PDB file of C-alpha atoms in Angstrom:
ATOM      1  CA  MET A 206      41.701 -47.989 -21.429  1.00 50.00           C
ATOM      2  CA  ASN A 207      44.571 -49.163 -19.275  1.00 54.00           C
ATOM      3  CA  SER A 208      44.064 -46.419 -16.677  1.00 58.00           C
ATOM      4  CA  PRO A 209      43.826 -47.397 -13.011  1.00 55.00           C
ATOM      5  CA  GLN A 210      40.123 -46.533 -13.180  1.00 53.00           C
ATOM      6  CA  TRP A 211      39.471 -49.035 -15.951  1.00 55.00           C
ATOM      7  CA  LYS A 212      41.555 -51.676 -14.155  1.00 57.00           C
ATOM      8  CA  ALA A 213      39.331 -51.163 -11.101  1.00 58.00           C
ATOM      9  CA  VAL A 214      36.220 -51.469 -13.268  1.00 58.00           C
ATOM     10  CA  GLU A 215      37.507 -54.692 -14.840  1.00 60.00           C
ATOM     11  CA  LEU A 216      38.406 -56.062 -11.411  1.00 58.00           C
ATOM     12  CA  ILE A 217      34.967 -55.264  -9.976  1.00 59.00           C
ATOM     13  CA  HIS A 218      33.373 -56.877 -13.008  1.00 56.00           C
ATOM     14  CA  SER A 219      35.498 -60.010 -12.642  1.00 58.00           C
ATOM     15  CA  ILE A 220      34.561 -60.319  -8.957  1.00 54.00           C
ATOM     16  CA  THR A 221      30.838 -59.652  -9.251  1.00 52.00           C
ATOM     17  CA  GLY A 222      30.227 -60.592 -12.873  1.00 50.00           C
ATOM     18  CA  ALA A 223      27.634 -57.881 -12.949  1.00 46.00           C
ATOM     19  CA  LEU A 224      28.911 -54.825 -14.800  1.00 43.00           C
ATOM     20  CA  SER A 225      25.982 -53.211 -16.520  1.00 42.00           C
ATOM     21  CA  GLU A 226      26.764 -49.651 -17.429  1.00 43.00           C
ATOM     22  CA  VAL A 227      29.794 -47.382 -17.553  1.00 44.00           C
ATOM     23  CA  THR A 228      29.349 -43.673 -18.199  1.00 43.00           C
ATOM     24  CA  HIS A 229      31.557 -40.610 -18.027  1.00 43.00           C
ATOM     25  CA  ARG A 230      30.153 -37.471 -16.428  1.00 43.00           C
ATOM     26  CA  GLN A 231      31.249 -33.855 -16.909  1.00 43.00           C
ATOM     27  CA  THR A 232      33.131 -34.091 -13.633  1.00 44.00           C
ATOM     28  CA  GLY A 233      35.521 -36.563 -15.186  1.00 45.00           C
ATOM     29  CA  PHE A 234      34.673 -39.238 -12.625  1.00 45.00           C
ATOM     30  CA  LEU A 235      33.882 -42.686 -13.856  1.00 45.00           C
ATOM     31  CA  TYR A 236      30.514 -44.027 -12.713  1.00 45.00           C
ATOM     32  CA  VAL A 237      29.841 -47.739 -12.739  1.00 47.00           C
ATOM     33  CA  THR A 238      26.511 -49.395 -12.050  1.00 46.00           C
ATOM     34  CA  LEU A 239      26.635 -53.030 -11.083  1.00 45.00           C
ATOM     35  CA  MET A 240      23.329 -54.774 -11.706  1.00 44.00           C
ATOM     36  CA  ASN A 241      22.417 -58.251 -10.428  1.00 43.00           C
ATOM     37  CA  ALA A 242      25.064 -57.896  -7.768  1.00 43.00           C
ATOM     38  CA  PRO A 243      23.862 -57.922  -4.173  1.00 41.00           C
ATOM     39  CA  SER A 244      21.653 -54.846  -3.680  1.00 37.00           C
ATOM     40  CA  PHE A 245      22.757 -53.149  -6.897  1.00 39.00           C
ATOM     41  CA  ILE A 246      26.204 -52.170  -5.711  1.00 41.00           C
ATOM     42  CA  LEU A 247      26.880 -48.655  -6.932  1.00 39.00           C
ATOM     43  CA  CYS A 248      30.465 -47.516  -7.258  1.00 47.00           C
ATOM     44  CA  SER A 249      29.940 -43.835  -7.951  1.00 46.00           C
ATOM     45  CA  VAL A 250      33.443 -42.460  -7.522  1.00 45.00           C
ATOM     46  CA  ILE A 251      35.784 -45.136  -8.736  1.00 57.00           C
ATOM     47  CA  HIS A 252      38.733 -42.703  -8.772  1.00 58.00           C
ATOM     48  CA  ILE A 253      39.075 -43.220  -5.003  1.00 63.00           C
ATOM     49  CA  PHE A 254      40.283 -46.755  -5.692  1.00 62.00           C
ATOM     50  CA  GLN A 255      43.165 -45.616  -7.935  1.00 65.00           C
ATOM     51  CA  SER A 256      45.634 -45.859  -5.067  1.00 72.00           C
ATOM     52  CA  PHE A 257      44.539 -49.393  -4.136  1.00 72.00           C
ATOM     53  CA  THR A 258      46.484 -52.398  -5.296  1.00 77.00           C
ATOM     54  CA  GLU A 259      44.558 -55.144  -7.038  1.00 76.00           C
ATOM     55  CA  GLY A 260      44.735 -57.324  -3.930  1.00 78.00           C
ATOM     56  CA  GLU A 261      43.489 -54.549  -1.646  1.00 79.00           C
ATOM     57  CA  LEU A 262      40.637 -53.783  -4.009  1.00 74.00           C
ATOM     58  CA  LYS A 263      39.626 -57.456  -4.089  1.00 77.00           C
ATOM     59  CA  GLN A 264      39.589 -57.525  -0.279  1.00 79.00           C
ATOM     60  CA  VAL A 265      37.442 -54.385  -0.001  1.00 78.00           C
ATOM     61  CA  ILE A 266      34.912 -55.564  -2.558  1.00 78.00           C
ATOM     62  CA  SER A 267      34.749 -59.074  -1.100  1.00 77.00           C
ATOM     63  CA  ALA A 268      34.193 -57.631   2.383  1.00 80.00           C
ATOM     64  CA  LEU A 269      31.358 -55.430   1.104  1.00 79.00           C
ATOM     65  CA  VAL A 270      29.713 -58.326  -0.721  1.00 78.00           C
ATOM     66  CA  GLU A 271      30.032 -60.549   2.383  1.00 80.00           C
ATOM     67  CA  ARG A 272      28.587 -57.856   4.634  1.00 80.00           C
ATOM     68  CA  LYS A 273      25.636 -57.422   2.291  1.00 77.00           C
ATOM     69  CA  ALA A 274      25.036 -61.189   2.200  1.00 76.00           C
ATOM     70  CA  ARG A 275      25.055 -61.364   6.021  1.00 76.00           C
ATOM     71  CA  ARG A 276      22.638 -58.430   6.270  1.00 77.00           C
ATOM     72  CA  ASP A 277      20.296 -60.044   3.733  1.00 74.00           C
ATOM     73  CA  ALA A 278      20.397 -63.316   5.669  1.00 72.00           C
ATOM     74  CA  LYS A 279      19.242 -61.472   8.800  1.00 72.00           C
ATOM     75  CA  LEU A 280      16.310 -59.845   7.011  1.00 70.00           C
ATOM     76  CA  GLY A 281      13.011 -61.669   6.955  1.00 61.00           C
ATOM     77  CA  LYS A 282      11.731 -63.221   3.751  1.00 59.00           C
ATOM     78  CA  ARG A 283       8.945 -60.637   3.523  1.00 58.00           C
ATOM     79  CA  THR A 284      11.504 -57.822   3.420  1.00 57.00           C
ATOM     80  CA  LYS A 285      13.410 -59.528   0.612  1.00 54.00           C
ATOM     81  CA  ARG A 286      10.200 -60.120  -1.361  1.00 56.00           C
ATOM     82  CA  ALA A 287       9.169 -56.509  -0.900  1.00 57.00           C
ATOM     83  CA  LYS A 288      12.406 -55.361  -2.534  1.00 54.00           C
ATOM     84  CA  ASN A 289      11.489 -57.227  -5.701  1.00 59.00           C
ATOM     85  CA  GLY A 290       8.613 -54.857  -6.268  1.00 64.00           C
ATOM     86  CA  ALA A 291       4.960 -55.383  -5.732  1.00 72.00           C
ATOM     87  CA  LYS A 292       2.752 -56.684  -8.499  1.00 85.00           C
ATOM     88  CA  PRO A 293       0.070 -54.382  -9.880  1.00 89.00           C
ATOM     89  CA  CYS A 294      -3.607 -54.881  -9.079  1.00 92.00           C
ATOM     90  CA  SER A 295      -4.830 -57.961 -10.918  1.00 94.00           C
ATOM     91  CA  LEU A 296      -7.237 -60.889 -10.796  1.00 95.00           C
ATOM     92  CA  ARG A 297      -5.916 -64.065  -9.145  1.00 96.00           C
ATOM     93  CA  ASP A 298      -7.615 -67.382  -8.463  1.00 95.00           C
ATOM     94  CA  VAL A 299      -7.441 -70.378  -6.164  1.00 96.00           C
ATOM     95  CA  GLU A 300      -9.419 -73.625  -5.911  1.00 96.00           C
ATOM     96  CA  VAL A 301     -11.124 -74.068  -2.533  1.00 95.00           C
ATOM     97  CA  THR A 302     -13.970 -76.059  -1.046  1.00 94.00           C
ATOM     98  CA  VAL A 303     -17.214 -74.199  -0.374  1.00 94.00           C
ATOM     99  CA  SER A 304     -16.554 -74.669   3.366  1.00 93.00           C
ATOM    100  CA  GLN A 305     -13.267 -72.769   2.994  1.00 93.00           C
ATOM    101  CA  LEU A 306     -15.132 -69.688   1.740  1.00 93.00           C
ATOM    102  CA  GLY A 307     -16.041 -68.977   5.358  1.00 92.00           C
ATOM    103  CA  LEU A 308     -19.725 -68.315   4.737  1.00 91.00           C
ATOM    104  CA  GLY A 309     -20.986 -71.051   7.059  1.00 92.00           C
ATOM    105  CA  TYR A 310     -21.781 -73.691   4.431  1.00 93.00           C
ATOM    106  CA  ILE A 311     -20.527 -77.237   4.903  1.00 93.00           C
ATOM    107  CA  SER A 312     -19.665 -78.670   1.517  1.00 93.00           C
ATOM    108  CA  ASP A 313     -16.721 -80.525   0.059  1.00 93.00           C
ATOM    109  CA  GLU A 314     -17.558 -79.259  -3.430  1.00 94.00           C
ATOM    110  CA  ILE A 315     -14.613 -77.435  -5.014  1.00 94.00           C
ATOM    111  CA  VAL A 316     -15.103 -73.992  -6.568  1.00 93.00           C
ATOM    112  CA  LEU A 317     -12.740 -71.560  -8.265  1.00 94.00           C
ATOM    113  CA  PHE A 318     -12.483 -68.455  -6.081  1.00 95.00           C
ATOM    114  CA  ARG A 319     -11.214 -65.373  -7.915  1.00 96.00           C
ATOM    115  CA  TYR A 320      -9.907 -62.423  -5.931  1.00 96.00           C
ATOM    116  CA  CYS A 321      -8.123 -59.098  -6.447  1.00 96.00           C
ATOM    117  CA  SER A 322      -4.626 -58.491  -5.189  1.00 94.00           C
ATOM    118  CA  GLY A 323      -1.767 -56.092  -5.867  1.00 91.00           C
ATOM    119  CA  LYS A 324      -0.609 -52.503  -5.538  1.00 88.00           C
ATOM    120  CA  CYS A 325      -2.394 -49.454  -6.880  1.00 84.00           C
ATOM    121  CA  THR A 326       0.431 -46.914  -6.751  1.00 77.00           C
ATOM    122  CA  ALA A 327      -0.009 -45.953 -10.407  1.00 73.00           C
ATOM    123  CA  SER A 328      -3.609 -44.964  -9.675  1.00 72.00           C
ATOM    124  CA  ARG A 329      -2.787 -42.468  -6.924  1.00 76.00           C
ATOM    125  CA  ARG A 330      -4.558 -39.145  -7.278  1.00 81.00           C
ATOM    126  CA  ASN A 331      -3.938 -35.737  -5.731  1.00 85.00           C
ATOM    127  CA  TYR A 332      -6.311 -36.714  -2.919  1.00 84.00           C
ATOM    128  CA  ASP A 333      -4.135 -39.712  -2.010  1.00 80.00           C
ATOM    129  CA  MET A 334      -0.910 -37.694  -2.048  1.00 82.00           C
ATOM    130  CA  THR A 335      -2.493 -34.863  -0.022  1.00 85.00           C
ATOM    131  CA  LEU A 336      -3.851 -37.274   2.579  1.00 82.00           C
ATOM    132  CA  ALA A 337      -0.478 -39.027   2.885  1.00 81.00           C
ATOM    133  CA  PHE A 338       1.280 -35.675   3.341  1.00 84.00           C
ATOM    134  CA  MET A 339      -1.227 -34.481   5.934  1.00 84.00           C
ATOM    135  CA  LYS A 340      -0.856 -37.714   7.913  1.00 80.00           C
ATOM    136  CA  ARG A 341       2.929 -37.493   7.748  1.00 81.00           C
ATOM    137  CA  GLU A 342       2.870 -33.864   8.937  1.00 82.00           C
ATOM    138  CA  ARG A 343       0.416 -34.814  11.702  1.00 79.00           C
ATOM    139  CA  LEU A 344      -2.150 -32.345  10.390  1.00 79.00           C
ATOM    140  CA  LEU A 345      -4.806 -35.024  10.810  1.00 75.00           C
ATOM    141  CA  MET A 346      -5.367 -36.484  14.233  1.00 68.00           C
ATOM    142  CA  ARG A 347      -4.552 -40.162  14.232  1.00 61.00           C
ATOM    143  CA  ASP A 348      -7.446 -42.026  15.748  1.00 60.00           C
ATOM    144  CA  SER A 349      -6.558 -45.639  16.482  1.00 52.00           C
ATOM    145  CA  LYS A 350     -10.113 -46.732  15.614  1.00 55.00           C
ATOM    146  CA  VAL A 351     -10.452 -44.860  12.321  1.00 59.00           C
ATOM    147  CA  LYS A 352      -7.776 -45.126   9.659  1.00 68.00           C
ATOM    148  CA  ALA A 353      -7.846 -43.020   6.516  1.00 68.00           C
ATOM    149  CA  ARG A 354      -6.257 -44.828   3.576  1.00 67.00           C
ATOM    150  CA  HIS A 355      -3.963 -42.663   1.486  1.00 68.00           C
ATOM    151  CA  SER A 356      -3.712 -45.004  -1.456  1.00 75.00           C
ATOM    152  CA  PRO A 357      -6.284 -46.706  -3.663  1.00 82.00           C
ATOM    153  CA  CYS A 358      -7.235 -50.299  -2.868  1.00 88.00           C
ATOM    154  CA  CYS A 359      -7.275 -53.218  -5.295  1.00 92.00           C
ATOM    155  CA  ARG A 360     -10.923 -54.304  -5.232  1.00 93.00           C
ATOM    156  CA  PRO A 361     -13.417 -56.160  -7.428  1.00 95.00           C
ATOM    157  CA  THR A 362     -15.211 -53.880  -9.881  1.00 95.00           C
ATOM    158  CA  ALA A 363     -17.493 -56.716 -11.035  1.00 96.00           C
ATOM    159  CA  TYR A 364     -18.440 -60.100  -9.634  1.00 96.00           C
ATOM    160  CA  GLU A 365     -18.960 -63.474 -11.288  1.00 94.00           C
ATOM    161  CA  PRO A 366     -22.509 -64.733 -11.661  1.00 90.00           C
ATOM    162  CA  ASP A 367     -23.925 -66.708  -8.745  1.00 91.00           C
ATOM    163  CA  ILE A 368     -22.193 -69.814  -7.434  1.00 91.00           C
ATOM    164  CA  SER A 369     -24.484 -72.814  -6.930  1.00 93.00           C
ATOM    165  CA  PHE A 370     -23.519 -75.978  -5.071  1.00 93.00           C
ATOM    166  CA  LEU A 371     -24.772 -78.933  -3.038  1.00 93.00           C
ATOM    167  CA  ASP A 372     -23.870 -79.041   0.622  1.00 92.00           C
ATOM    168  CA  ASN A 373     -22.903 -82.256   2.424  1.00 92.00           C
ATOM    169  CA  LEU A 374     -26.593 -82.895   3.252  1.00 93.00           C
ATOM    170  CA  ASN A 375     -27.473 -82.727  -0.481  1.00 93.00           C
ATOM    171  CA  ARG A 376     -29.235 -79.354  -0.169  1.00 94.00           C
ATOM    172  CA  TYR A 377     -28.919 -76.951  -3.083  1.00 95.00           C
ATOM    173  CA  HIS A 378     -27.600 -73.419  -2.371  1.00 94.00           C
ATOM    174  CA  THR A 379     -26.845 -70.343  -4.466  1.00 94.00           C
ATOM    175  CA  ILE A 380     -24.596 -67.537  -3.214  1.00 94.00           C
ATOM    176  CA  HIS A 381     -24.090 -64.103  -4.767  1.00 94.00           C
ATOM    177  CA  ASP A 382     -21.152 -61.704  -5.184  1.00 93.00           C
ATOM    178  CA  VAL A 383     -18.524 -64.124  -3.919  1.00 93.00           C
ATOM    179  CA  SER A 384     -15.928 -64.360  -6.672  1.00 95.00           C
ATOM    180  CA  ALA A 385     -14.402 -61.380  -8.505  1.00 96.00           C
ATOM    181  CA  LEU A 386     -14.780 -61.024 -12.266  1.00 95.00           C
ATOM    182  CA  GLU A 387     -12.764 -57.824 -12.771  1.00 96.00           C
ATOM    183  CA  CYS A 388     -10.410 -55.821 -10.562  1.00 95.00           C
ATOM    184  CA  GLY A 389      -9.582 -52.162 -10.311  1.00 92.00           C
ATOM    185  CA  CYS A 390      -7.987 -49.572  -8.052  1.00 89.00           C
ATOM    186  CA  ILE A 391     -10.674 -47.882  -5.981  1.00 86.00           C
TER     187      ILE A 391
END
């Protein structure tokens, strides 16, 4: 394993510290996947680097890593978070005052508001894929006022029992279907 290819692999690993997998293919090329390195650097044809000296190879890899870091710095935080993968549809909760529910009540009483959030890509059906394709191919007229959703939505499938509270004038109120109990992709 003292071939120039393996030296390049060892050098890349020493620079990035992220060598994950090395496999040989029928073509004879050496494929290396670098995980946990910036943007999963993929060196798919390492044989190209055989003619490089160790110093030249270090420079090339360092330049690529620097360029990736600069590009990531320019991206917004939302874009970086989106790369990490969206969480599946699930029940979440937050403590809020009754006033913060936005239903017009004035009360400083704190309630636990449960809501549904997340992606429903695993629940896509043929309908969703067909609608997405038809929109992409412009087979459906795009009306700015009416938007057809081509993926299921994460929504409550059941609600908690009523929420009762006292407002700031000591009046008793009960509200229905405010907080989610279960979530599902609809």
